[in-house]
PDB file of C-alpha atoms in Angstrom:
ATOM      1  CA  SER A   1      25.565  96.594 -26.522  1.00  0.00           C
ATOM      2  CA  GLU A   2      26.783  94.022 -24.235  1.00  0.00           C
ATOM      3  CA  SER A   3      28.036  94.666 -20.651  1.00  0.00           C
ATOM      4  CA  THR A   4      29.264  92.384 -17.884  1.00  0.00           C
ATOM      5  CA  TRP A   5      28.554  92.656 -14.142  1.00  0.00           C
ATOM      6  CA  MET A   6      29.610  90.704 -11.236  1.00  0.00           C
ATOM      7  CA  ILE A   7      28.238  90.094  -7.851  1.00  0.00           C
ATOM      8  CA  ALA A   8      30.806  89.413  -5.193  1.00  0.00           C
ATOM      9  CA  ASP A   9      30.059  88.662  -1.611  1.00  0.00           C
ATOM     10  CA  MET A  10      29.975  92.390  -0.828  1.00  0.00           C
ATOM     11  CA  ALA A  11      28.427  93.685  -4.035  1.00  0.00           C
ATOM     12  CA  GLU A  12      25.381  95.829  -3.773  1.00  0.00           C
ATOM     13  CA  VAL A  13      21.952  94.627  -4.985  1.00  0.00           C
ATOM     14  CA  THR A  14      19.040  96.869  -5.352  1.00  0.00           C
ATOM     15  CA  VAL A  15      15.864  95.529  -3.725  1.00  0.00           C
ATOM     16  CA  LEU A  16      12.617  97.101  -5.061  1.00  0.00           C
ATOM     17  CA  ALA A  17       9.664  96.520  -2.710  1.00  0.00           C
ATOM     18  CA  VAL A  18       6.054  96.664  -3.814  1.00  0.00           C
ATOM     19  CA  GLY A  19       3.548  96.733  -0.895  1.00  0.00           C
ATOM     20  CA  GLY A  20      -0.048  95.420  -0.535  1.00  0.00           C
ATOM     21  CA  THR A  21      -3.326  97.038  -0.550  1.00  0.00           C
ATOM     22  CA  GLY A  22      -3.483 100.161   1.671  1.00  0.00           C
ATOM     23  CA  GLU A  23       0.308 100.264   2.192  1.00  0.00           C
ATOM     24  CA  SER A  24       0.865 102.788  -0.387  1.00  0.00           C
ATOM     25  CA  HIS A  25      -1.342 105.633  -1.819  1.00  0.00           C
ATOM     26  CA  VAL A  26      -1.850 108.373  -4.458  1.00  0.00           C
ATOM     27  CA  GLY A  27       0.899 111.050  -3.861  1.00  0.00           C
ATOM     28  CA  ASP A  28       3.140 108.680  -1.982  1.00  0.00           C
ATOM     29  CA  HIS A  29       6.727 109.833  -2.879  1.00  0.00           C
ATOM     30  CA  GLY A  30       8.619 108.040  -0.083  1.00  0.00           C
ATOM     31  CA  ALA A  31      11.716 105.891  -0.793  1.00  0.00           C
ATOM     32  CA  ARG A  32      11.959 104.115   2.530  1.00  0.00           C
ATOM     33  CA  VAL A  33      10.358 100.629   2.572  1.00  0.00           C
ATOM     34  CA  ARG A  34       7.315 100.376   4.943  1.00  0.00           C
ATOM     35  CA  GLY A  35       4.525  98.096   5.777  1.00  0.00           C
ATOM     36  CA  LEU A  36       5.010  94.289   6.064  1.00  0.00           C
ATOM     37  CA  LEU A  37       7.960  94.227   3.626  1.00  0.00           C
ATOM     38  CA  SER A  38       9.981  96.416   5.959  1.00  0.00           C
ATOM     39  CA  ALA A  39      10.322  93.283   8.097  1.00  0.00           C
ATOM     40  CA  VAL A  40      12.094  91.697   5.072  1.00  0.00           C
ATOM     41  CA  THR A  41      14.405  94.587   4.289  1.00  0.00           C
ATOM     42  CA  ASP A  42      15.224  95.222   7.858  1.00  0.00           C
ATOM     43  CA  GLU A  43      16.921  91.688   7.953  1.00  0.00           C
ATOM     44  CA  LEU A  44      19.254  92.359   5.054  1.00  0.00           C
ATOM     45  CA  ASP A  45      22.847  93.248   5.292  1.00  0.00           C
ATOM     46  CA  SER A  46      24.927  96.100   3.790  1.00  0.00           C
ATOM     47  CA  ARG A  47      25.096  94.371   0.328  1.00  0.00           C
ATOM     48  CA  PHE A  48      21.453  95.452  -0.184  1.00  0.00           C
ATOM     49  CA  ASP A  49      20.159  98.974  -1.108  1.00  0.00           C
ATOM     50  CA  SER A  50      16.276  98.710  -0.516  1.00  0.00           C
ATOM     51  CA  ARG A  51      13.853 101.014  -2.140  1.00  0.00           C
ATOM     52  CA  TRP A  52      10.005 101.493  -1.976  1.00  0.00           C
ATOM     53  CA  VAL A  53       7.964 101.440  -5.134  1.00  0.00           C
ATOM     54  CA  ALA A  54       5.002 103.792  -4.588  1.00  0.00           C
ATOM     55  CA  TYR A  55       1.686 103.376  -6.237  1.00  0.00           C
ATOM     56  CA  PRO A  56      -1.999 103.805  -5.316  1.00  0.00           C
ATOM     57  CA  ALA A  57      -2.294 100.405  -3.638  1.00  0.00           C
ATOM     58  CA  SER A  58      -6.052 100.349  -3.735  1.00  0.00           C
ATOM     59  CA  TYR A  59      -8.988  97.826  -4.039  1.00  0.00           C
ATOM     60  CA  GLY A  60     -11.934 100.026  -4.822  1.00  0.00           C
ATOM     61  CA  PRO A  61     -13.460 101.427  -1.711  1.00  0.00           C
ATOM     62  CA  VAL A  62     -11.382  99.158   0.599  1.00  0.00           C
ATOM     63  CA  ALA A  63      -8.413 101.530   0.471  1.00  0.00           C
ATOM     64  CA  ASP A  64      -7.726 105.289   0.197  1.00  0.00           C
ATOM     65  CA  GLY A  65      -8.091 106.567  -3.486  1.00  0.00           C
ATOM     66  CA  GLY A  66     -10.865 104.149  -4.678  1.00  0.00           C
ATOM     67  CA  LEU A  67      -9.253 102.922  -7.813  1.00  0.00           C
ATOM     68  CA  SER A  68     -10.170  99.480  -8.690  1.00  0.00           C
ATOM     69  CA  PHE A  69      -7.672  96.623  -8.172  1.00  0.00           C
ATOM     70  CA  ARG A  70      -6.978  96.219 -11.928  1.00  0.00           C
ATOM     71  CA  HIS A  71      -6.313 100.128 -12.293  1.00  0.00           C
ATOM     72  CA  SER A  72      -4.181 100.306  -9.195  1.00  0.00           C
ATOM     73  CA  THR A  73      -2.183  97.354 -10.338  1.00  0.00           C
ATOM     74  CA  ALA A  74      -1.753  98.850 -13.651  1.00  0.00           C
ATOM     75  CA  MET A  75      -0.175 101.984 -12.212  1.00  0.00           C
ATOM     76  CA  GLY A  76       1.891  99.914 -10.050  1.00  0.00           C
ATOM     77  CA  VAL A  77       3.396  98.228 -13.065  1.00  0.00           C
ATOM     78  CA  LYS A  78       4.149 101.595 -14.577  1.00  0.00           C
ATOM     79  CA  ALA A  79       5.906 102.665 -11.344  1.00  0.00           C
ATOM     80  CA  LEU A  80       7.920  99.378 -10.997  1.00  0.00           C
ATOM     81  CA  THR A  81       8.996  99.453 -14.596  1.00  0.00           C
ATOM     82  CA  ALA A  82      10.206 103.004 -14.393  1.00  0.00           C
ATOM     83  CA  GLU A  83      12.273 102.154 -11.163  1.00  0.00           C
ATOM     84  CA  ILE A  84      13.828  99.104 -12.866  1.00  0.00           C
ATOM     85  CA  ALA A  85      14.674 101.241 -15.960  1.00  0.00           C
ATOM     86  CA  GLN A  86      16.609 103.681 -13.779  1.00  0.00           C
ATOM     87  CA  THR A  87      18.579 100.996 -11.872  1.00  0.00           C
ATOM     88  CA  ASP A  88      21.909  99.631 -12.886  1.00  0.00           C
ATOM     89  CA  GLY A  89      23.388  96.438 -11.669  1.00  0.00           C
ATOM     90  CA  PRO A  90      21.641  93.410 -10.059  1.00  0.00           C
ATOM     91  CA  VAL A  91      18.000  93.756  -8.820  1.00  0.00           C
ATOM     92  CA  MET A  92      15.616  91.821  -6.606  1.00  0.00           C
ATOM     93  CA  LEU A  93      12.064  92.361  -6.658  1.00  0.00           C
ATOM     94  CA  ILE A  94       9.922  91.668  -3.537  1.00  0.00           C
ATOM     95  CA  GLY A  95       6.113  91.950  -3.084  1.00  0.00           C
ATOM     96  CA  TYR A  96       3.377  91.582  -0.664  1.00  0.00           C
ATOM     97  CA  SER A  97      -0.325  90.648  -1.690  1.00  0.00           C
ATOM     98  CA  GLN A  98      -1.369  93.104  -4.382  1.00  0.00           C
ATOM     99  CA  GLY A  99       2.336  94.050  -4.730  1.00  0.00           C
ATOM    100  CA  CYS A 100       2.896  90.431  -5.962  1.00  0.00           C
ATOM    101  CA  THR A 101       0.269  91.148  -8.747  1.00  0.00           C
ATOM    102  CA  VAL A 102       2.121  94.214  -9.806  1.00  0.00           C
ATOM    103  CA  ILE A 103       5.551  92.313 -10.070  1.00  0.00           C
ATOM    104  CA  ARG A 104       4.086  89.417 -11.885  1.00  0.00           C
ATOM    105  CA  SER A 105       2.167  91.783 -14.367  1.00  0.00           C
ATOM    106  CA  ALA A 106       5.400  93.699 -15.088  1.00  0.00           C
ATOM    107  CA  LEU A 107       7.991  90.768 -15.529  1.00  0.00           C
ATOM    108  CA  PRO A 108       6.582  89.666 -18.883  1.00  0.00           C
ATOM    109  CA  THR A 109       7.131  93.196 -20.205  1.00  0.00           C
ATOM    110  CA  LEU A 110      10.857  93.424 -19.112  1.00  0.00           C
ATOM    111  CA  ASN A 111      13.897  92.231 -20.925  1.00  0.00           C
ATOM    112  CA  ARG A 112      16.235  92.831 -18.100  1.00  0.00           C
ATOM    113  CA  ALA A 113      18.768  90.110 -17.237  1.00  0.00           C
ATOM    114  CA  ASN A 114      19.863  91.971 -14.191  1.00  0.00           C
ATOM    115  CA  ILE A 115      16.705  90.813 -12.134  1.00  0.00           C
ATOM    116  CA  ILE A 116      18.420  88.147 -10.050  1.00  0.00           C
ATOM    117  CA  GLY A 117      15.447  87.154  -7.857  1.00  0.00           C
ATOM    118  CA  VAL A 118      11.771  87.608  -7.033  1.00  0.00           C
ATOM    119  CA  GLY A 119      10.261  87.192  -3.536  1.00  0.00           C
ATOM    120  CA  LEU A 120       6.486  87.013  -3.323  1.00  0.00           C
ATOM    121  CA  ILE A 121       4.646  87.027   0.069  1.00  0.00           C
ATOM    122  CA  SER A 122       0.896  85.980  -0.198  1.00  0.00           C
ATOM    123  CA  ASP A 123       0.680  85.972  -3.912  1.00  0.00           C
ATOM    124  CA  PRO A 124      -3.054  86.412  -4.996  1.00  0.00           C
ATOM    125  CA  GLN A 125      -1.904  84.332  -8.127  1.00  0.00           C
ATOM    126  CA  GLN A 126       0.207  81.733  -6.313  1.00  0.00           C
ATOM    127  CA  PRO A 127       0.609  78.422  -8.401  1.00  0.00           C
ATOM    128  CA  ALA A 128      -0.566  75.239  -6.734  1.00  0.00           C
ATOM    129  CA  GLY A 129       2.272  73.169  -5.074  1.00  0.00           C
ATOM    130  CA  VAL A 130       5.055  75.732  -4.820  1.00  0.00           C
ATOM    131  CA  ILE A 131       4.693  75.748  -1.111  1.00  0.00           C
ATOM    132  CA  GLU A 132       4.480  72.632   1.121  1.00  0.00           C
ATOM    133  CA  GLY A 133       0.973  72.586   2.688  1.00  0.00           C
ATOM    134  CA  CYS A 134      -0.597  74.916   0.223  1.00  0.00           C
ATOM    135  CA  GLU A 135      -2.866  72.639  -1.734  1.00  0.00           C
ATOM    136  CA  GLY A 136      -4.881  75.249  -3.424  1.00  0.00           C
ATOM    137  CA  HIS A 137      -3.596  78.340  -5.184  1.00  0.00           C
ATOM    138  CA  GLY A 138      -4.005  82.011  -5.196  1.00  0.00           C
ATOM    139  CA  VAL A 139      -7.640  83.559  -4.887  1.00  0.00           C
ATOM    140  CA  ALA A 140      -7.246  85.482  -8.200  1.00  0.00           C
ATOM    141  CA  GLY A 141      -6.366  82.449 -10.296  1.00  0.00           C
ATOM    142  CA  ASP A 142      -3.455  81.826 -12.641  1.00  0.00           C
ATOM    143  CA  GLY A 143      -1.076  84.697 -13.083  1.00  0.00           C
ATOM    144  CA  PRO A 144       1.466  85.501 -15.829  1.00  0.00           C
ATOM    145  CA  GLU A 145       4.340  83.040 -16.311  1.00  0.00           C
ATOM    146  CA  ILE A 146       7.451  84.007 -14.787  1.00  0.00           C
ATOM    147  CA  GLN A 147      10.592  83.701 -17.108  1.00  0.00           C
ATOM    148  CA  PRO A 148      12.327  80.431 -16.162  1.00  0.00           C
ATOM    149  CA  TRP A 149      15.670  82.223 -15.687  1.00  0.00           C
ATOM    150  CA  ILE A 150      14.358  84.207 -12.830  1.00  0.00           C
ATOM    151  CA  PRO A 151      14.648  82.492  -9.437  1.00  0.00           C
ATOM    152  CA  VAL A 152      11.384  82.939  -7.354  1.00  0.00           C
ATOM    153  CA  LYS A 153      10.705  82.358  -3.664  1.00  0.00           C
ATOM    154  CA  TRP A 154       7.091  82.166  -2.762  1.00  0.00           C
ATOM    155  CA  ILE A 155       6.083  82.655   0.949  1.00  0.00           C
ATOM    156  CA  GLY A 156       2.515  81.719   2.191  1.00  0.00           C
ATOM    157  CA  HIS A 157       0.513  80.400   5.032  1.00  0.00           C
ATOM    158  CA  PRO A 158      -1.792  77.467   4.344  1.00  0.00           C
ATOM    159  CA  GLN A 159      -4.637  79.136   6.031  1.00  0.00           C
ATOM    160  CA  ASP A 160      -4.218  82.452   4.116  1.00  0.00           C
ATOM    161  CA  MET A 161      -6.890  82.328   1.439  1.00  0.00           C
ATOM    162  CA  ILE A 162      -5.202  85.066  -0.608  1.00  0.00           C
ATOM    163  CA  CYS A 163      -2.511  82.715  -1.656  1.00  0.00           C
ATOM    164  CA  ASN A 164      -4.107  79.396  -0.867  1.00  0.00           C
ATOM    165  CA  ALA A 165      -7.847  79.357  -1.478  1.00  0.00           C
ATOM    166  CA  SER A 166      -9.441  75.976  -2.092  1.00  0.00           C
ATOM    167  CA  ASP A 167      -9.799  74.930  -5.712  1.00  0.00           C
ATOM    168  CA  ASP A 168     -13.495  75.513  -5.875  1.00  0.00           C
ATOM    169  CA  SER A 169     -13.697  78.276  -3.333  1.00  0.00           C
ATOM    170  CA  TYR A 170     -16.709  80.879  -3.639  1.00  0.00           C
ATOM    171  CA  ILE A 171     -14.060  83.319  -2.592  1.00  0.00           C
ATOM    172  CA  ARG A 172     -12.678  83.028  -6.071  1.00  0.00           C
ATOM    173  CA  ASP A 173     -16.087  84.179  -7.524  1.00  0.00           C
ATOM    174  CA  ILE A 174     -15.945  87.331  -5.218  1.00  0.00           C
ATOM    175  CA  ALA A 175     -12.391  88.019  -6.471  1.00  0.00           C
ATOM    176  CA  ASP A 176     -13.598  87.750 -10.087  1.00  0.00           C
ATOM    177  CA  LEU A 177     -16.417  90.067  -9.466  1.00  0.00           C
ATOM    178  CA  THR A 178     -14.505  92.621  -7.502  1.00  0.00           C
ATOM    179  CA  ARG A 179     -11.227  93.038  -9.431  1.00  0.00           C
ATOM    180  CA  TRP A 180     -12.748  96.105 -11.302  1.00  0.00           C
ATOM    181  CA  MET A 181     -14.655  97.448  -8.297  1.00  0.00           C
ATOM    182  CA  SER A 182     -14.590 101.081  -7.992  1.00  0.00           C
ATOM    183  CA  PHE A 183     -17.450 103.499  -6.997  1.00  0.00           C
ATOM    184  CA  SER A 184     -15.570 106.305  -8.771  1.00  0.00           C
ATOM    185  CA  GLN A 185     -15.525 104.293 -12.065  1.00  0.00           C
ATOM    186  CA  ALA A 186     -18.910 102.489 -11.394  1.00  0.00           C
ATOM    187  CA  ARG A 187     -19.768 102.353 -15.097  1.00  0.00           C
ATOM    188  CA  VAL A 188     -16.545 100.533 -15.902  1.00  0.00           C
ATOM    189  CA  TRP A 189     -17.100  98.100 -13.166  1.00  0.00           C
ATOM    190  CA  ALA A 190     -20.634  97.370 -14.177  1.00  0.00           C
ATOM    191  CA  GLY A 191     -19.516  96.715 -17.721  1.00  0.00           C
ATOM    192  CA  LYS A 192     -16.783  94.282 -16.492  1.00  0.00           C
ATOM    193  CA  VAL A 193     -19.244  92.360 -14.335  1.00  0.00           C
ATOM    194  CA  TRP A 194     -21.655  92.231 -17.137  1.00  0.00           C
ATOM    195  CA  GLU A 195     -18.946  90.711 -19.476  1.00  0.00           C
ATOM    196  CA  LEU A 196     -17.999  88.215 -16.799  1.00  0.00           C
ATOM    197  CA  LEU A 197     -21.661  87.209 -16.230  1.00  0.00           C
ATOM    198  CA  ARG A 198     -22.400  86.883 -19.961  1.00  0.00           C
ATOM    199  CA  SER A 199     -19.380  84.869 -20.894  1.00  0.00           C
ATOM    200  CA  ASN A 200     -19.530  82.807 -17.553  1.00  0.00           C
ATOM    201  CA  ALA A 201     -15.849  83.390 -17.309  1.00  0.00           C
ATOM    202  CA  PHE A 202     -15.652  82.695 -13.560  1.00  0.00           C
ATOM    203  CA  GLN A 203     -12.725  80.696 -12.236  1.00  0.00           C
ATOM    204  CA  ASN A 204     -15.459  78.127 -10.855  1.00  0.00           C
ATOM    205  CA  ALA A 205     -17.562  78.150 -14.110  1.00  0.00           C
ATOM    206  CA  GLN A 206     -16.833  74.387 -14.718  1.00  0.00           C
ATOM    207  CA  LYS A 207     -17.512  73.559 -11.019  1.00  0.00           C
ATOM    208  CA  THR A 208     -21.005  74.856 -10.558  1.00  0.00           C
ATOM    209  CA  ARG A 209     -24.096  72.954 -11.737  1.00  0.00           C
ATOM    210  CA  PHE A 210     -27.831  73.051 -10.925  1.00  0.00           C
ATOM    211  CA  SER A 211     -28.474  69.559  -9.446  1.00  0.00           C
ATOM    212  CA  PRO A 212     -29.054  68.033  -5.945  1.00  0.00           C
ATOM    213  CA  LYS A 213     -25.583  66.577  -6.137  1.00  0.00           C
ATOM    214  CA  GLN A 214     -24.273  70.115  -6.698  1.00  0.00           C
ATOM    215  CA  TRP A 215     -26.330  71.338  -3.805  1.00  0.00           C
ATOM    216  CA  ARG A 216     -24.613  68.937  -1.374  1.00  0.00           C
ATOM    217  CA  THR A 217     -21.245  70.005  -2.780  1.00  0.00           C
ATOM    218  CA  ASP A 218     -22.218  73.647  -2.374  1.00  0.00           C
ATOM    219  CA  LEU A 219     -22.873  73.009   1.400  1.00  0.00           C
ATOM    220  CA  ARG A 220     -19.282  71.960   1.774  1.00  0.00           C
ATOM    221  CA  ARG A 221     -18.117  74.990  -0.451  1.00  0.00           C
ATOM    222  CA  ILE A 222     -19.997  77.447   1.834  1.00  0.00           C
ATOM    223  CA  ARG A 223     -18.379  75.944   4.977  1.00  0.00           C
ATOM    224  CA  THR A 224     -15.000  76.156   3.387  1.00  0.00           C
ATOM    225  CA  ALA A 225     -15.526  79.641   2.377  1.00  0.00           C
ATOM    226  CA  PHE A 226     -16.629  80.668   5.785  1.00  0.00           C
ATOM    227  CA  LEU A 227     -13.419  79.211   7.265  1.00  0.00           C
ATOM    228  CA  GLU A 228     -11.339  81.014   4.585  1.00  0.00           C
ATOM    229  CA  VAL A 229     -12.834  84.328   5.565  1.00  0.00           C
ATOM    230  CA  LEU A 230     -12.180  83.527   9.167  1.00  0.00           C
ATOM    231  CA  GLY A 231      -8.561  83.090   8.419  1.00  0.00           C
ATOM    232  CA  TYR A 232      -8.414  86.525   6.710  1.00  0.00           C
ATOM    233  CA  LEU A 233     -10.382  88.538   9.328  1.00  0.00           C
ATOM    234  CA  PRO A 234      -8.567  89.889  12.439  1.00  0.00           C
ATOM    235  CA  THR A 235      -8.034  87.629  15.488  1.00  0.00           C
ATOM    236  CA  LYS A 236     -10.526  89.876  17.354  1.00  0.00           C
ATOM    237  CA  LEU A 237     -13.870  90.954  15.984  1.00  0.00           C
ATOM    238  CA  ASN A 238     -15.899  93.967  17.462  1.00  0.00           C
ATOM    239  CA  LEU A 239     -19.684  93.683  17.030  1.00  0.00           C
ATOM    240  CA  ASN A 240     -21.161  96.648  18.665  1.00  0.00           C
ATOM    241  CA  ARG A 241     -20.289  96.353  22.488  1.00  0.00           C
ATOM    242  CA  PHE A 242     -19.104  92.714  21.980  1.00  0.00           C
ATOM    243  CA  GLN A 243     -15.733  91.511  21.153  1.00  0.00           C
ATOM    244  CA  LEU A 244     -15.274  88.042  19.549  1.00  0.00           C
ATOM    245  CA  LYS A 245     -12.060  86.097  19.608  1.00  0.00           C
ATOM    246  CA  ASN A 246     -11.241  84.550  16.141  1.00  0.00           C
ATOM    247  CA  PRO A 247      -8.248  82.216  16.767  1.00  0.00           C
ATOM    248  CA  ARG A 248      -8.025  81.307  13.057  1.00  0.00           C
ATOM    249  CA  GLY A 249      -7.728  84.930  11.981  1.00  0.00           C
ATOM    250  CA  GLY A 250      -4.907  87.232  11.019  1.00  0.00           C
ATOM    251  CA  ARG A 251      -3.138  84.796   8.660  1.00  0.00           C
ATOM    252  CA  HIS A 252      -2.723  87.379   5.909  1.00  0.00           C
ATOM    253  CA  ILE A 253      -0.845  89.663   8.147  1.00  0.00           C
ATOM    254  CA  SER A 254       1.093  87.069  10.144  1.00  0.00           C
ATOM    255  CA  TYR A 255       4.155  86.942   7.903  1.00  0.00           C
ATOM    256  CA  ALA A 256       6.179  89.589  10.042  1.00  0.00           C
ATOM    257  CA  ILE A 257       5.177  88.378  13.446  1.00  0.00           C
ATOM    258  CA  GLU A 258       4.710  84.645  13.663  1.00  0.00           C
ATOM    259  CA  PRO A 259       6.918  81.598  12.912  1.00  0.00           C
ATOM    260  CA  LEU A 260       5.876  80.029   9.638  1.00  0.00           C
ATOM    261  CA  ASP A 261       7.647  76.835   9.749  1.00  0.00           C
ATOM    262  CA  GLU A 262       9.660  74.541  12.179  1.00  0.00           C
ATOM    263  CA  SER A 263      12.704  76.793  11.858  1.00  0.00           C
ATOM    264  CA  GLY A 264      11.095  79.322  14.052  1.00  0.00           C
ATOM    265  CA  LEU A 265      11.478  82.041  11.558  1.00  0.00           C
ATOM    266  CA  THR A 266       8.709  84.225  10.237  1.00  0.00           C
ATOM    267  CA  GLY A 267       7.778  84.422   6.590  1.00  0.00           C
ATOM    268  CA  CYS A 268       9.637  87.687   6.258  1.00  0.00           C
ATOM    269  CA  GLU A 269      12.617  86.420   7.852  1.00  0.00           C
ATOM    270  CA  LEU A 270      12.639  83.248   5.560  1.00  0.00           C
ATOM    271  CA  LEU A 271      12.549  85.454   2.532  1.00  0.00           C
ATOM    272  CA  ALA A 272      15.326  87.667   3.760  1.00  0.00           C
ATOM    273  CA  SER A 273      17.450  84.568   4.461  1.00  0.00           C
ATOM    274  CA  TRP A 274      16.870  83.300   0.876  1.00  0.00           C
ATOM    275  CA  MET A 275      17.759  86.651  -0.606  1.00  0.00           C
ATOM    276  CA  LYS A 276      21.102  86.677   1.254  1.00  0.00           C
ATOM    277  CA  VAL A 277      22.048  83.339   0.240  1.00  0.00           C
ATOM    278  CA  HIS A 278      20.914  83.720  -3.393  1.00  0.00           C
ATOM    279  CA  ALA A 279      22.781  87.150  -3.641  1.00  0.00           C
ATOM    280  CA  SER A 280      25.962  85.429  -2.331  1.00  0.00           C
ATOM    281  CA  GLY A 281      25.714  82.652  -4.931  1.00  0.00           C
ATOM    282  CA  VAL A 282      24.737  84.414  -8.116  1.00  0.00           C
ATOM    283  CA  GLY A 283      28.335  84.800  -9.253  1.00  0.00           C
ATOM    284  CA  GLN A 284      29.032  86.407 -12.816  1.00  0.00           C
ATOM    285  CA  ARG A 285      26.417  87.152 -15.310  1.00  0.00           C
ATOM    286  CA  ILE A 286      26.457  88.644 -18.774  1.00  0.00           C
ATOM    287  CA  HIS A 287      23.492  90.439 -20.187  1.00  0.00           C
ATOM    288  CA  ALA A 288      22.310  92.607 -23.128  1.00  0.00           C
ATOM    289  CA  ALA A 289      21.827  96.148 -22.223  1.00  0.00           C
TER     290      ALA A 289
END
């Protein structure tokens, strides 16, 4: 059947927020948005009803639960799909880090024209060129295509390797090797790593050669990877009794606390601003239910 819905200036838009690694967990049943994305939803006005999408946001042993990134993401897709199916009217999806992967994995399976916008902060599968200053793309490589009728706003820092790793970064190889990482499912992880090695399906497979010229290139790649890791690590590093300052650090968690561009707004504020403007201008749509 066909139905019609309209967004007026004061119409309600449901915002479904999918957090990053460690921001949600097994047994999480909370509805209130938390973590970095709360700095987005706190900026929204009464037109928006924001809800948290709970899932085991894990990356192997990096976060509570121990599920691999791939298994965790699959469970996030299931949770997000269920939330969308239960939601009437216009919907906006926002994600941070692993939450972006959840959203992008879910979108191709959906046939819901009520999704009026998607906001992605530090997308691990960010395409090259969608943000000024980000010449690379997401550390996890290319992601699923987003339907052309869905407006998308990417938010990313040029020094955040999660969304802007250099084209031939060694960090990409680490991402390839660890996406199935799980000590609780070590056999599955070992099998996936063996498949990757046997097929040489690394993102950088075509950029690695055994030659003196390649060795010189590899020195540059090692230096680049070192700088990228520094950008991901905290601004202060504790080594035994010593504390080291890392002025390049904290890029991946900076979106709620530091200005991202000349406007003086943080990345979260920029996304909230885009959402408010976009919700006001959507107008009337017709979709098949």
